[in-house]
Amino acid sequence: MDFDLFRLAAPWPVEQEMLPTLSASVDALRPQTRRVLSLLVEGHSNKEIAWRLSLQESTVKSHITTITKALGCRNRTQAALIAFCVVCNLPSQAAKLRAIIDSRALRTPSNPKG
């Protein structure tokens, strides 16, 4: 049985060239930022990451901002999922996740006063 991280997701087009691009984005990160990403993928909080790497929590937040921008994500959870897909060589799941992230980025927030 094939493992599908996003079984419940709608069928999104799979872009096979996406994984090398995402992988290159991860590879382009500085070593310390990749260490932060590794711990982020493991599910550690900013405080735990800071303690493990002997960093200030604000420095960890800065690294996470760099990671989310490099991967084109909106938050740490999306970045962790994308990185997990890259590390586990799951191109179809990475493509689905990117499509979901991109589709949500295109939505405009509703006007609460309108």
Coordinates of C-alpha atoms in Angstrom, one line a residue:
M1 CA 0.0 0.0 0.0
D2 CA 1.4 3.4 -1.0
F3 CA 1.7 5.9 1.9
D4 CA -0.2 9.1 1.1
L5 CA 0.3 11.9 3.5
F6 CA -2.6 13.8 2.2
R7 CA -5.2 11.0 1.5
L8 CA -8.1 13.4 2.2
A9 CA -6.8 16.2 0.0
A10 CA -8.5 17.0 -3.3
P11 CA -6.6 15.6 -6.3
W12 CA -4.0 18.3 -7.1
P13 CA -1.8 18.1 -10.2
V14 CA 1.6 16.6 -9.4
E15 CA 4.6 18.5 -10.5
Q16 CA 7.6 16.2 -10.5
E17 CA 10.0 19.1 -11.0
M18 CA 8.8 20.7 -7.7
L19 CA 10.8 18.4 -5.3
P20 CA 14.2 19.3 -6.7
T21 CA 13.3 23.0 -6.5
L22 CA 12.2 22.6 -2.9
S23 CA 15.2 20.4 -2.1
A24 CA 17.5 23.1 -3.6
S25 CA 15.8 25.7 -1.3
V26 CA 16.5 23.6 1.7
D27 CA 20.1 23.0 0.6
A28 CA 20.6 26.7 0.1
L29 CA 19.9 27.3 3.8
R30 CA 22.8 28.0 6.1
P31 CA 23.9 25.0 8.3
Q32 CA 22.5 26.5 11.5
T33 CA 19.2 27.2 9.8
R34 CA 19.0 23.6 8.5
R35 CA 19.6 22.4 12.1
V36 CA 16.6 24.6 13.2
L37 CA 14.6 23.1 10.3
S38 CA 15.5 19.6 11.4
L39 CA 14.3 20.2 14.9
L40 CA 11.2 22.0 13.6
V41 CA 10.3 18.9 11.5
E42 CA 10.7 16.8 14.6
G43 CA 8.0 19.0 16.2
H44 CA 10.0 20.9 18.8
S45 CA 8.9 24.3 20.0
N46 CA 11.0 27.5 19.6
K47 CA 12.0 27.2 23.2
E48 CA 13.1 23.6 22.9
I49 CA 15.0 24.4 19.7
A50 CA 16.7 27.3 21.3
W51 CA 17.7 25.2 24.3
R52 CA 19.0 22.3 22.1
L53 CA 21.1 24.6 19.9
S54 CA 22.2 27.0 22.6
L55 CA 20.5 29.9 20.9
Q56 CA 18.2 32.8 21.9
E57 CA 14.5 32.2 21.2
S58 CA 14.5 35.3 19.1
T59 CA 17.3 33.8 17.0
V60 CA 15.2 30.7 16.4
K61 CA 12.3 32.8 15.3
S62 CA 14.5 34.6 12.9
H63 CA 15.7 31.2 11.5
I64 CA 12.1 30.1 11.1
T65 CA 11.2 33.3 9.2
T66 CA 14.1 32.5 6.9
I67 CA 12.9 28.9 6.4
T68 CA 9.3 29.9 5.7
K69 CA 10.3 32.5 3.1
A70 CA 12.8 30.0 1.4
L71 CA 10.1 27.4 1.1
G72 CA 7.3 29.8 0.2
C73 CA 5.2 28.9 3.3
R74 CA 3.0 31.0 5.5
N75 CA 3.8 29.4 8.8
R76 CA 6.1 26.9 10.7
T77 CA 3.6 24.0 10.2
Q78 CA 3.6 24.3 6.4
A79 CA 7.4 24.6 6.4
A80 CA 7.8 21.5 8.5
L81 CA 5.4 19.5 6.3
I82 CA 7.2 20.7 3.1
A83 CA 10.6 19.8 4.6
F84 CA 9.3 16.4 5.7
C85 CA 8.2 15.7 2.1
V86 CA 11.6 16.8 0.8
V87 CA 13.5 14.7 3.2
C88 CA 11.3 11.6 2.7
N89 CA 11.4 12.1 -1.1
L90 CA 7.6 12.4 -1.4
P91 CA 7.2 14.5 -4.6
S92 CA 3.4 14.0 -5.0
Q93 CA 2.7 15.0 -1.4
A94 CA 5.0 18.0 -1.7
A95 CA 3.2 19.1 -4.8
K96 CA -0.2 18.6 -3.2
L97 CA 0.9 20.7 -0.2
R98 CA 2.4 23.4 -2.4
A99 CA -0.9 23.6 -4.4
I100 CA -2.9 23.9 -1.2
I101 CA -0.6 26.6 0.2
D102 CA -0.6 28.5 -3.1
S103 CA -4.4 28.3 -3.4
R104 CA -4.9 29.7 0.1
A105 CA -2.4 32.4 -0.6
L106 CA -4.5 33.6 -3.6
R107 CA -7.6 34.0 -1.4
T108 CA -8.3 37.5 -0.2
P109 CA -9.5 37.8 3.4
S110 CA -13.2 38.8 3.6
N111 CA -13.9 42.3 4.7
P112 CA -15.4 42.1 8.2
K113 CA -17.0 45.6 7.8
G114 CA -18.3 44.9 4.4

